Amino acid sequence: MKTILITFQMKTTSLVLLFSILLLPIYAQVSVGAAGAVPDEDIWIMDANPTFYGYAMAITNPQSVDQVDTIQNITALYCMLNKDTCFKLVDHFVKVTEDNKRANAAALKLKGNAYSRFRRDTSGFEFLNAASKIYIADSIYSGAAFIYSDIGADYAKLGMFEQAIAHQVKAMETIQLYGDSVRILPPYVRISGVYLKIGELDRAQKYLSDGIQLAADNNDQMAVPALKSWQAKIYKARGDKYRSIADTISNNSLLLNKDSAQYYYTKGLAEAEMALKAAKEIKIGSYISVAASLVTALKADLGDYNGALKMGQEALTLAERAGIPDNIVKIKKVLAFANLKLGRYDRALAQALSARELAVASNNLESKNQIDLELLEIYEAKGNYKKAFETATEIQQYNEKTNTVSTQTVVREIESKYRTAEKEREHLHQEKAILELSIKNENIQKQKNMLMGGSLLFGLLGFLGFRFNQIRKDRNDKKEFAEALIFAQEEERKRIARDLHDGIGQSLLLIKKQMDTNHETTLQNKQMITDTLEEVRSISRDLHPMHLEKFGLTSSIENILEKVQSSTDIFISKEIDNLDKALNAKAEIHLFRTVQEAFNNIVKHSEATAANIKVKKNTNEIKIIIQDNGKGFDQDPKLVKSKSLGLRTMDERIAAIGGSFQIQKGESGGVVIEIVIPV
């Protein structure tokens, strides 16, 4: 009875757990019960305790779904709170489900997630990949997609952004392929988070907007707080960008950049407050905590330091209740910043040191480095240049290790202040110390001038690199546009073919059957309708090759040749290897249309009496040669190719699937077309 009870309680939170883990880049506390089952003020109904742990460890041979769910949910709960207990439970879960593949996949997924969270490396990928293979074998494609998304999120935390994006795209494609639009939302949000982290804010906004639209289309109210929070983060990042520019300039655009920063901070605060309100309405503790921390940070960005401190204390309580270490670190960092701006240096120092200790304990070195930057400013404000110099040195060592932009200038300035302070204490009453200090200041100014020149050069190189990447991006966008245009044309042809067949064709068939029952109908009218029906069918076949879908690429190419031979006097010889299943569906339609257009050109323009086609499939490529004995053309093949819309379309189709398309004059007349496509 106890097992059944805890399973029921856990099941009511499973959806919340899923969304909390997938939609936010944190590990959230399980939080909410069945609708209306708890008081409004009680949003944290599932606290870990030894009783739950005992339930899970006592189940050594789960025989029912409820028992499996009990172990899974208790394990997931502890894996948000305690490393040692988490590893004990996941190992137990994996062991007791060895004979139940589906449950074992869930256990391996939890183990992989736990390794990634606590170790912050790729050691958990072994278990995640093993789980995805089980899901694929059992046709649970959404389960595999979630794992691809988890791996992508872990890559992002490790700073491996290219792999992170690739895995999120793989997750989206897997879910799209098997038609589950609701479950595609987490990868959209996560890929937006990757682009946010690397500073590509427009791309981050694009994917987030797509996710917001997807949630709206599915009336997914559960996702609203998370999506609003992400929107607030993007607005905050835009504000940070403009504030950073304003901090480095002193010309007429200073006010413009400050105003832009304020504008985006204000929009971000509005989104964060809406996220907080929505989270409280659905009573999800993790969402409330994250939204509250964002409200705190944005109030501080807008200069409302007292408001930030007030909201920050509430946010800190929520984060500590939810058991979210990374969120606690962020909130304490903001509290330190607000106290610093208000001149409360001791309070600021205490908050910053506490946040730093927690970041080190959770092995979050990136957050630790950000807090060190805050400590650097606090130590300077307090006049403790020795501590400031030690902190700046640690920042530089971290940046050199992680290839982050160097802070050597900061270190030198802090070192200078530290050394100067020491000299002043040692030689306060000595004229020689004053002279040495003056010389040192002159040297520092020279170094600053040299560093300023280097910064300008670095900025110029960065701009040139940006322009190069922009040009390359534009070129890739044009290629993608051409491919999308051709694919859209095929979809439109398919739609028209279906309409002709199902609409006009069916109507004519009905008329013919009705006329068969009317003895006054002439044979001539019957024949006319029969011919019209056949013409509609012919148009339908030309618009979309139904033969390709039914019988495959090889049979469809041979069908083209049979039509040409039956309707013209052209003799066609052929050597065709079997191409079925060698290419994906998109590549097949592109290749089919290209071959079809080639023989249409032979029939319409070549005046040929014979043609030949060779189709050879090798290990790495497919090679097709089409040749006729017609009149050919007088101009250069490249010029003909550039002017002819049909030839350009053929070239674009083959290029879209990674192949090459060549056309040249035949040795004894006519035209030779060579197509090579990688397998």
XYZ file of C-alpha atoms in Angstrom:
679
model
C 0.000 0.000 0.000
C 2.884 2.371 0.775
C 4.464 1.699 -2.610
C 1.203 2.453 -4.413
C 0.745 5.684 -2.432
C 4.196 7.058 -3.182
C 3.833 6.094 -6.845
C 0.578 8.048 -7.090
C 2.192 11.103 -5.516
C 5.166 10.843 -7.834
C 3.043 10.416 -10.967
C 1.302 13.707 -10.296
C 4.689 15.421 -10.510
C 6.239 13.548 -13.435
C 5.158 16.023 -16.108
C 6.424 18.923 -14.039
C 9.733 17.136 -13.537
C 10.031 16.545 -17.279
C 9.361 20.169 -18.239
C 11.510 21.518 -15.415
C 14.506 19.529 -16.565
C 14.007 20.074 -20.303
C 12.885 23.697 -20.497
C 15.340 25.223 -18.017
C 19.149 24.866 -18.052
C 19.072 23.871 -14.383
C 18.102 20.883 -12.296
C 14.750 21.759 -10.795
C 13.032 20.600 -7.624
C 9.971 18.400 -8.106
C 7.233 20.619 -6.825
C 3.539 20.336 -7.597
C 0.743 17.890 -6.855
C -2.603 17.258 -8.530
C -4.639 20.366 -9.356
C -6.356 21.684 -6.269
C -4.796 19.044 -4.007
C -2.555 21.416 -2.042
C -2.981 24.861 -0.474
C -1.846 27.886 -2.503
C 1.092 28.563 -0.209
C 2.423 25.003 -0.386
C 4.373 24.751 -3.628
C 7.111 22.380 -2.403
C 5.270 19.154 -1.607
C 8.010 16.649 -2.468
C 10.994 16.906 -0.110
C 13.575 14.132 -0.103
C 13.625 11.985 3.027
C 15.058 8.620 4.162
C 11.636 6.983 3.869
C 11.517 7.547 0.111
C 15.085 6.279 -0.214
C 14.126 3.140 1.705
C 11.123 2.519 -0.566
C 13.312 2.627 -3.660
C 16.142 0.447 -2.307
C 13.664 -2.158 -0.990
C 12.345 -2.879 -4.492
C 14.842 -5.452 -5.803
C 12.685 -7.119 -8.450
C 10.069 -4.663 -9.793
C 7.116 -6.575 -11.226
C 4.755 -3.697 -12.061
C 4.806 -0.332 -13.762
C 4.007 1.323 -10.431
C 7.105 -0.151 -8.800
C 9.320 0.980 -11.690
C 7.778 4.467 -11.522
C 8.423 4.616 -7.781
C 12.156 3.903 -8.172
C 12.452 6.236 -11.164
C 10.768 9.233 -9.543
C 12.536 8.899 -6.195
C 15.876 8.547 -7.986
C 15.161 11.640 -10.099
C 14.269 13.576 -6.940
C 17.494 12.697 -5.110
C 19.585 13.374 -8.221
C 18.634 17.034 -7.870
C 19.781 17.201 -4.258
C 22.562 14.839 -3.200
C 25.401 13.384 -5.243
C 26.224 10.291 -3.159
C 22.601 9.242 -2.658
C 21.878 9.894 -6.325
C 24.656 7.567 -7.527
C 23.548 4.811 -5.148
C 19.980 5.018 -6.409
C 20.825 5.157 -10.134
C 23.125 2.137 -9.837
C 20.338 0.282 -8.015
C 17.791 1.346 -10.663
C 20.006 0.134 -13.520
C 20.691 -3.194 -11.833
C 17.089 -4.136 -10.948
C 15.774 -3.303 -14.450
C 18.299 -5.333 -16.464
C 15.522 -7.707 -17.611
C 13.134 -4.853 -18.537
C 14.621 -3.015 -21.506
C 12.269 -0.033 -21.480
C 12.709 0.552 -17.751
C 16.441 -0.047 -18.091
C 16.607 2.702 -20.735
C 14.995 5.133 -18.266
C 17.513 4.065 -15.616
C 20.485 4.554 -17.951
C 19.168 7.989 -18.914
C 18.977 9.040 -15.251
C 22.487 7.734 -14.662
C 23.852 9.645 -17.653
C 22.126 12.854 -16.510
C 23.514 12.406 -12.990
C 27.088 11.951 -14.243
C 26.796 15.036 -16.428
C 25.386 17.141 -13.621
C 27.767 16.241 -10.819
C 30.961 15.573 -12.799
C 30.505 18.266 -15.501
C 32.227 16.174 -18.191
C 31.270 13.696 -20.936
C 31.426 10.561 -18.779
C 27.622 10.311 -18.721
C 27.303 10.139 -22.519
C 28.084 6.402 -22.473
C 24.894 5.699 -20.508
C 22.790 8.209 -22.448
C 23.786 6.676 -25.795
C 23.052 3.180 -24.479
C 19.564 4.342 -23.449
C 18.915 5.956 -26.855
C 19.772 2.679 -28.638
C 17.188 0.848 -26.532
C 14.541 3.471 -27.327
C 15.292 3.337 -31.065
C 15.120 -0.472 -31.070
C 11.750 -0.264 -29.281
C 10.500 2.489 -31.689
C 10.249 5.022 -28.840
C 11.662 7.832 -30.938
C 10.595 10.634 -28.606
C 12.641 9.010 -25.826
C 15.698 8.932 -28.085
C 15.087 12.563 -29.061
C 15.031 13.642 -25.413
C 18.390 11.956 -24.905
C 19.894 13.722 -27.943
C 18.645 16.981 -26.420
C 20.146 16.111 -23.001
C 23.531 15.426 -24.585
C 23.318 18.710 -26.464
C 22.594 20.571 -23.221
C 25.595 18.917 -21.557
C 27.851 19.886 -24.481
C 26.683 23.499 -24.065
C 27.647 23.466 -20.365
C 31.114 22.258 -21.395
C 31.477 25.085 -23.926
C 31.336 22.677 -26.906
C 28.716 24.699 -28.732
C 28.981 23.157 -32.200
C 28.239 19.684 -30.805
C 25.492 21.170 -28.615
C 23.662 22.671 -31.601
C 24.105 19.505 -33.691
C 22.466 17.331 -31.011
C 19.539 19.730 -30.503
C 18.921 19.747 -34.263
C 19.093 15.943 -34.251
C 16.497 15.865 -31.462
C 14.162 18.203 -33.393
C 14.521 16.196 -36.604
C 13.823 12.921 -34.792
C 10.644 14.264 -33.201
C 9.493 15.978 -36.408
C 10.024 12.772 -38.370
C 7.652 10.862 -36.128
C 5.138 13.660 -35.662
C 5.064 14.800 -32.030
C 4.890 18.595 -32.140
C 4.451 19.005 -28.375
C 7.662 17.194 -27.507
C 9.757 19.241 -29.918
C 9.607 22.313 -27.653
C 12.554 21.515 -25.312
C 15.157 21.298 -28.138
C 13.916 24.629 -29.524
C 14.445 26.298 -26.148
C 17.787 24.626 -25.542
C 19.229 25.575 -28.943
C 18.100 29.127 -28.245
C 20.058 28.931 -24.980
C 23.213 27.830 -26.819
C 23.042 30.773 -29.206
C 22.375 33.074 -26.242
C 25.469 31.790 -24.497
C 27.737 32.400 -27.519
C 26.278 35.849 -28.097
C 24.300 35.179 -31.300
C 21.204 36.904 -29.973
C 19.273 37.065 -33.256
C 19.496 33.294 -33.707
C 18.617 32.784 -30.040
C 15.518 34.956 -30.508
C 14.518 33.105 -33.708
C 14.478 29.669 -32.069
C 12.805 30.995 -28.930
C 10.099 32.692 -31.045
C 9.526 29.397 -32.857
C 9.198 27.668 -29.488
C 6.755 30.294 -28.222
C 4.624 29.849 -31.343
C 4.750 26.065 -30.936
C 3.592 26.322 -27.320
C 0.787 28.667 -28.378
C -0.336 26.329 -31.156
C -0.574 23.486 -28.635
C -2.066 25.669 -25.856
C 0.833 24.594 -23.630
C 0.345 26.727 -20.503
C 2.907 24.657 -18.566
C 5.699 26.076 -20.737
C 4.729 29.758 -20.406
C 6.869 30.620 -17.316
C 9.981 28.996 -18.797
C 9.515 30.669 -22.187
C 8.915 34.059 -20.579
C 12.064 33.582 -18.482
C 14.114 32.781 -21.575
C 12.732 35.863 -23.322
C 13.787 37.941 -20.319
C 17.298 36.443 -20.551
C 17.611 37.409 -24.214
C 16.450 40.962 -23.513
C 18.937 41.134 -20.625
C 21.737 39.947 -22.908
C 20.856 42.674 -25.437
C 20.888 45.234 -22.625
C 24.281 43.947 -21.413
C 25.625 44.297 -24.950
C 24.608 47.954 -25.247
C 25.806 48.732 -21.702
C 29.180 47.188 -22.515
C 29.457 49.438 -25.571
C 28.460 52.479 -23.524
C 31.140 51.663 -20.922
C 33.895 51.777 -23.562
C 32.984 54.950 -25.486
C 32.737 58.645 -24.711
C 31.336 60.102 -27.944
C 27.862 61.196 -29.006
C 26.581 57.612 -29.212
C 27.088 57.107 -25.467
C 23.566 58.208 -24.549
C 22.077 56.193 -27.415
C 23.688 52.988 -26.184
C 22.707 53.690 -22.578
C 19.120 54.301 -23.662
C 19.145 51.079 -25.686
C 20.421 49.151 -22.669
C 17.692 50.635 -20.460
C 15.073 49.834 -23.107
C 15.986 46.121 -23.234
C 16.412 45.842 -19.463
C 12.898 47.271 -19.058
C 11.450 44.797 -21.576
C 13.330 41.975 -19.858
C 11.977 42.962 -16.443
C 8.419 42.957 -17.818
C 8.906 39.434 -19.230
C 10.498 38.184 -15.990
C 7.621 39.550 -13.909
C 5.099 37.848 -16.225
C 7.103 34.613 -15.905
C 7.012 34.914 -12.121
C 3.264 35.493 -12.120
C 2.613 32.538 -14.481
C 4.882 30.260 -12.410
C 3.031 31.110 -9.221
C -0.300 30.399 -10.926
C 0.728 26.859 -11.883
C 2.696 26.403 -8.615
C 5.998 25.127 -9.993
C 8.738 25.939 -7.511
C 11.673 25.755 -9.941
C 10.019 28.165 -12.371
C 9.196 30.571 -9.535
C 12.812 30.496 -8.357
C 14.297 31.169 -11.786
C 11.847 33.956 -12.614
C 12.442 35.604 -9.225
C 16.211 35.550 -9.769
C 15.732 37.202 -13.186
C 13.552 39.936 -11.686
C 16.310 40.520 -9.128
C 19.066 40.781 -11.743
C 17.095 43.094 -14.044
C 16.142 45.442 -11.201
C 19.848 45.722 -10.415
C 20.644 46.362 -14.105
C 18.075 49.198 -14.097
C 19.695 50.774 -11.015
C 16.923 49.824 -8.583
C 19.385 48.374 -6.080
C 17.054 48.468 -3.078
C 14.363 46.744 -5.138
C 16.924 44.165 -6.243
C 17.936 43.461 -2.629
C 14.312 43.034 -1.554
C 13.456 40.721 -4.455
C 16.797 38.962 -4.137
C 16.129 37.821 -0.582
C 12.845 36.269 -1.693
C 14.517 34.694 -4.744
C 17.333 33.304 -2.582
C 14.846 31.637 -0.217
C 13.039 30.065 -3.184
C 16.279 28.835 -4.777
C 17.510 27.311 -1.518
C 14.113 25.608 -1.037
C 14.237 24.257 -4.597
C 17.798 23.001 -4.157
C 19.206 24.705 -7.272
C 22.911 25.472 -6.592
C 23.583 27.343 -9.844
C 20.610 29.622 -9.257
C 21.703 30.323 -5.680
C 25.123 31.366 -6.995
C 23.569 33.787 -9.526
C 21.305 35.398 -6.927
C 24.088 35.904 -4.390
C 26.227 37.452 -7.118
C 23.463 39.987 -7.888
C 23.025 40.719 -4.162
C 26.755 41.386 -3.907
C 26.558 43.743 -6.900
C 23.598 45.680 -5.458
C 25.290 46.081 -2.055
C 28.471 47.231 -3.782
C 26.585 49.929 -5.695
C 24.949 51.073 -2.440
C 28.361 51.334 -0.759
C 27.761 48.386 1.581
C 31.127 46.809 0.892
C 31.219 44.326 3.780
C 27.808 42.904 2.880
C 28.819 42.746 -0.769
C 32.014 40.893 0.137
C 30.154 38.359 2.306
C 27.614 37.590 -0.466
C 30.319 37.272 -3.127
C 32.502 34.951 -1.025
C 29.493 32.769 -0.190
C 28.569 32.520 -3.885
C 32.176 31.705 -4.807
C 32.361 28.904 -2.238
C 29.163 27.328 -3.575
C 30.360 27.593 -7.201
C 33.627 25.842 -6.318
C 31.765 23.110 -4.404
C 29.552 22.388 -7.434
C 32.567 22.515 -9.794
C 31.022 25.428 -11.712
C 34.264 27.151 -12.685
C 32.628 29.538 -15.137
C 30.401 30.990 -12.391
C 33.372 31.080 -10.045
C 35.264 33.213 -12.567
C 32.333 35.628 -12.921
C 32.155 36.001 -9.143
C 35.902 36.671 -9.053
C 35.280 39.632 -11.358
C 32.733 40.910 -8.824
C 35.204 40.337 -5.958
C 37.865 42.242 -7.867
C 35.662 45.337 -7.939
C 34.735 44.929 -4.254
C 38.365 44.619 -3.143
C 39.263 47.713 -5.163
C 36.411 49.646 -3.558
C 37.637 48.580 -0.106
C 41.235 49.530 -0.989
C 42.488 45.962 -0.464
C 44.803 45.892 -3.486
C 46.642 42.800 -2.319
C 43.452 40.715 -2.456
C 42.461 42.446 -5.670
C 45.791 41.483 -7.248
C 45.470 37.836 -6.115
C 41.909 37.680 -7.495
C 42.911 39.272 -10.824
C 45.711 36.715 -11.182
C 43.218 33.853 -10.700
C 40.938 35.402 -13.336
C 43.801 35.612 -15.813
C 44.838 31.991 -15.165
C 41.268 30.814 -15.781
C 40.966 32.842 -18.989
C 44.263 31.515 -20.329
C 43.175 27.956 -19.536
C 39.790 28.357 -21.236
C 40.961 30.605 -24.112
C 38.778 33.437 -22.830
C 39.629 37.046 -23.687
C 42.715 37.990 -21.674
C 42.475 40.210 -18.597
C 46.174 41.013 -18.563
C 45.449 44.758 -18.540
C 43.271 44.384 -15.456
C 45.936 42.322 -13.715
C 48.614 44.900 -14.463
C 46.486 47.765 -13.216
C 45.612 45.931 -10.003
C 49.224 44.878 -9.529
C 50.274 48.492 -9.993
C 47.794 49.680 -7.379
C 48.908 46.935 -5.008
C 52.606 47.711 -5.431
C 51.969 51.426 -5.149
C 50.061 50.963 -1.910
C 52.916 48.890 -0.495
C 55.438 51.520 -1.480
C 53.371 54.262 0.074
C 53.226 52.421 3.369
C 56.968 51.703 3.342
C 58.222 55.099 2.164
C 55.463 57.455 3.185
C 57.926 60.135 4.375
C 60.676 59.569 1.803
C 61.051 61.832 -1.231
C 62.718 59.000 -3.100
C 59.503 56.916 -2.901
C 57.526 59.808 -4.385
C 59.954 60.044 -7.314
C 59.818 56.283 -7.968
C 56.044 56.356 -7.831
C 55.969 59.164 -10.422
C 58.246 57.213 -12.772
C 56.109 54.111 -12.316
C 52.957 56.040 -13.131
C 54.541 57.304 -16.356
C 55.423 53.739 -17.326
C 51.901 52.610 -16.562
C 50.525 55.341 -18.817
C 52.806 54.205 -21.626
C 51.627 50.651 -21.142
C 48.029 51.847 -21.240
C 48.688 53.680 -24.493
C 50.275 50.562 -25.982
C 47.394 48.418 -24.777
C 44.897 50.882 -26.204
C 46.600 50.628 -29.596
C 46.566 46.851 -29.318
C 42.883 46.932 -28.425
C 42.115 48.994 -31.520
C 44.054 46.537 -33.674
C 42.248 43.624 -32.038
C 38.927 45.340 -32.670
C 39.793 45.856 -36.348
C 40.754 42.198 -36.748
C 37.550 41.185 -35.013
C 35.507 43.348 -37.387
C 37.208 41.829 -40.435
C 36.558 38.345 -39.079
C 32.925 39.253 -38.505
C 32.549 40.512 -42.073
C 34.155 37.333 -43.450
C 31.765 35.158 -41.445
C 28.836 37.326 -42.580
C 29.769 36.881 -46.255
C 30.127 33.127 -45.793
C 26.775 33.017 -44.009
C 25.094 34.928 -46.862
C 26.500 32.459 -49.380
C 25.238 29.486 -47.382
C 21.841 31.148 -46.979
C 21.529 31.529 -50.758
C 22.302 27.852 -51.263
C 19.747 26.854 -48.637
C 17.187 29.158 -50.257
C 17.661 27.552 -53.676
C 17.237 24.089 -52.186
C 14.139 25.144 -50.275
C 12.676 26.733 -53.430
C 13.064 23.551 -55.438
C 11.618 21.437 -52.642
C 8.636 23.785 -52.311
C 8.045 23.469 -56.060
C 7.884 19.685 -55.703
C 5.402 19.977 -52.846
C 3.191 22.269 -54.911
C 3.310 19.853 -57.838
C 2.290 17.036 -55.525
C -0.664 19.061 -54.260
C -1.853 19.948 -57.776
C -1.485 16.344 -58.914
C -3.575 15.160 -55.984
C -6.238 17.780 -56.700
C -6.432 16.848 -60.384
C -6.672 13.170 -59.603
C -9.085 13.397 -56.686
C -11.152 16.322 -58.018
C -11.439 16.662 -61.785
C -10.572 13.040 -62.449
C -13.202 11.700 -60.082
C -15.835 14.088 -61.456
C -15.207 13.037 -65.061
C -15.322 9.387 -64.063
C -18.692 9.920 -62.417
C -20.017 11.694 -65.535
C -18.847 8.829 -67.728
C -20.610 6.270 -65.535
C -23.799 8.326 -65.615
C -23.650 8.586 -69.408
C -23.217 4.829 -69.658
C -26.741 4.512 -68.259
C -28.184 7.041 -70.773
C -28.811 5.285 -74.108
C -29.063 8.564 -76.014
C -25.413 9.419 -75.329
C -23.290 9.155 -78.452
C -20.155 7.076 -78.671
C -18.314 10.199 -79.698
C -19.166 11.915 -76.380
C -18.102 8.833 -74.455
C -14.798 8.759 -76.280
C -14.275 12.479 -75.660
C -14.779 12.056 -71.913
C -12.528 8.987 -71.851
C -9.781 10.971 -73.619
C -10.229 13.899 -71.209
C -9.968 11.579 -68.217
C -6.775 10.068 -69.570
C -5.360 13.551 -70.206
C -6.030 14.547 -66.589
C -4.298 11.385 -65.418
C -1.354 12.170 -67.672
C -1.088 15.699 -66.259
C -1.245 14.288 -62.721
C 1.553 11.838 -63.478
C 3.736 14.594 -64.977
C 3.194 16.959 -62.052
C 4.215 14.412 -59.445
C 5.813 11.035 -60.177
C 3.540 8.667 -58.273
C 5.445 5.881 -59.984
C 8.531 6.952 -57.986
C 6.769 6.559 -54.646
C 5.236 3.205 -55.564
C 7.985 1.421 -57.500
C 11.257 3.189 -56.665
C 13.871 5.259 -58.496
C 15.222 2.557 -60.821
C 11.802 1.601 -62.185
C 10.876 5.288 -62.552
C 13.936 6.048 -64.700
C 13.156 3.051 -66.913
C 9.558 4.299 -67.163
C 10.858 7.639 -68.525
C 12.805 5.763 -71.214
C 9.807 3.603 -72.167
C 7.617 6.707 -72.609
C 10.213 8.376 -74.855
C 10.604 5.245 -77.002
C 6.853 4.672 -77.283
C 6.047 8.266 -78.250
C 9.045 9.097 -80.519
C 11.297 7.471 -83.120
C 14.350 7.803 -80.906
C 16.181 4.534 -80.176
C 17.390 4.350 -76.557
C 20.032 1.983 -75.205
C 20.575 1.682 -71.480
C 22.751 0.209 -68.717
C 21.111 0.866 -65.353
C 22.242 -0.396 -61.928
C 19.666 -0.719 -59.137
C 19.476 2.595 -57.224
C 16.595 1.768 -54.873
C 17.230 2.903 -51.280
C 20.655 4.286 -52.229
C 19.441 7.868 -51.673
C 16.968 9.616 -49.384
C 13.551 10.739 -50.636
C 14.618 14.316 -51.401
C 17.677 13.191 -53.367
C 15.573 10.671 -55.326
C 13.087 13.293 -56.514
C 15.898 15.679 -57.525
C 17.680 12.972 -59.521
C 14.435 11.762 -61.142
C 13.494 15.282 -62.268
C 16.991 15.872 -63.655
C 16.923 12.694 -65.772
C 13.371 13.499 -66.881
C 14.406 17.015 -67.978
C 17.431 15.643 -69.827
C 15.277 13.341 -71.993
C 12.664 16.069 -72.489
C 15.448 18.241 -73.940
C 16.546 15.393 -76.228
C 12.995 14.975 -77.518
C 12.291 18.725 -77.935
C 15.584 20.178 -79.147
C 18.211 17.625 -80.194
C 16.690 16.142 -83.414
C 18.462 12.954 -82.316
C 17.691 9.472 -83.631
C 19.381 7.623 -80.762
C 20.323 8.177 -77.124
C 22.154 6.232 -74.444
C 22.040 6.285 -70.627
C 24.472 4.611 -68.221
C 23.724 4.479 -64.489
C 26.518 3.050 -62.346
C 26.373 2.681 -58.568
C 29.739 2.381 -56.809
C 30.609 2.182 -53.128
C 30.914 5.941 -52.648
C 29.021 7.495 -55.555
C 26.411 7.180 -58.275
C 27.509 8.177 -61.794
C 25.060 8.837 -64.645
C 26.012 9.588 -68.278
C 23.330 10.602 -70.815
C 24.368 11.027 -74.494
C 22.541 11.655 -77.778
C 23.550 11.891 -81.460
C 21.589 15.093 -82.136
C 22.635 18.459 -83.496
C 24.143 19.643 -80.196
C 24.872 23.382 -79.897
C 27.379 25.838 -81.319
C 28.052 27.946 -78.230
C 30.302 27.126 -75.289
C 28.555 24.631 -72.926
C 29.079 26.917 -69.909
C 27.346 29.817 -71.712
C 24.454 27.573 -72.746
C 24.151 26.300 -69.184
C 24.011 29.844 -67.748
C 21.300 30.995 -70.190
C 19.020 27.927 -70.149
C 16.543 27.874 -67.252
C 16.078 24.120 -67.636
C 19.817 23.392 -67.449
C 20.261 25.793 -64.508
C 17.435 24.055 -62.652
C 19.053 20.674 -63.321
C 22.359 22.026 -61.995
C 20.718 23.454 -58.842
C 18.881 20.191 -58.166
C 22.088 18.157 -58.281
C 24.023 20.761 -56.260
C 21.292 20.701 -53.594
C 22.033 17.017 -52.887
C 25.817 17.493 -52.900
C 26.471 16.271 -56.453
C 28.095 17.674 -59.606
C 26.456 18.349 -62.993
C 28.523 18.687 -66.191
C 27.398 19.217 -69.797
C 29.642 19.131 -72.867
C 29.659 18.464 -76.608
C 29.936 14.870 -77.777
C 32.982 13.835 -79.807
C 30.849 12.905 -82.818
C 28.080 15.440 -82.229
C 25.215 15.685 -79.827
C 25.447 16.407 -76.098
C 26.935 14.474 -73.153
C 25.578 15.046 -69.625
C 27.516 13.671 -66.643
C 26.009 13.548 -63.141
C 27.936 12.374 -60.042
C 26.188 12.049 -56.659
C 27.864 10.884 -53.418
C 26.126 7.958 -51.708
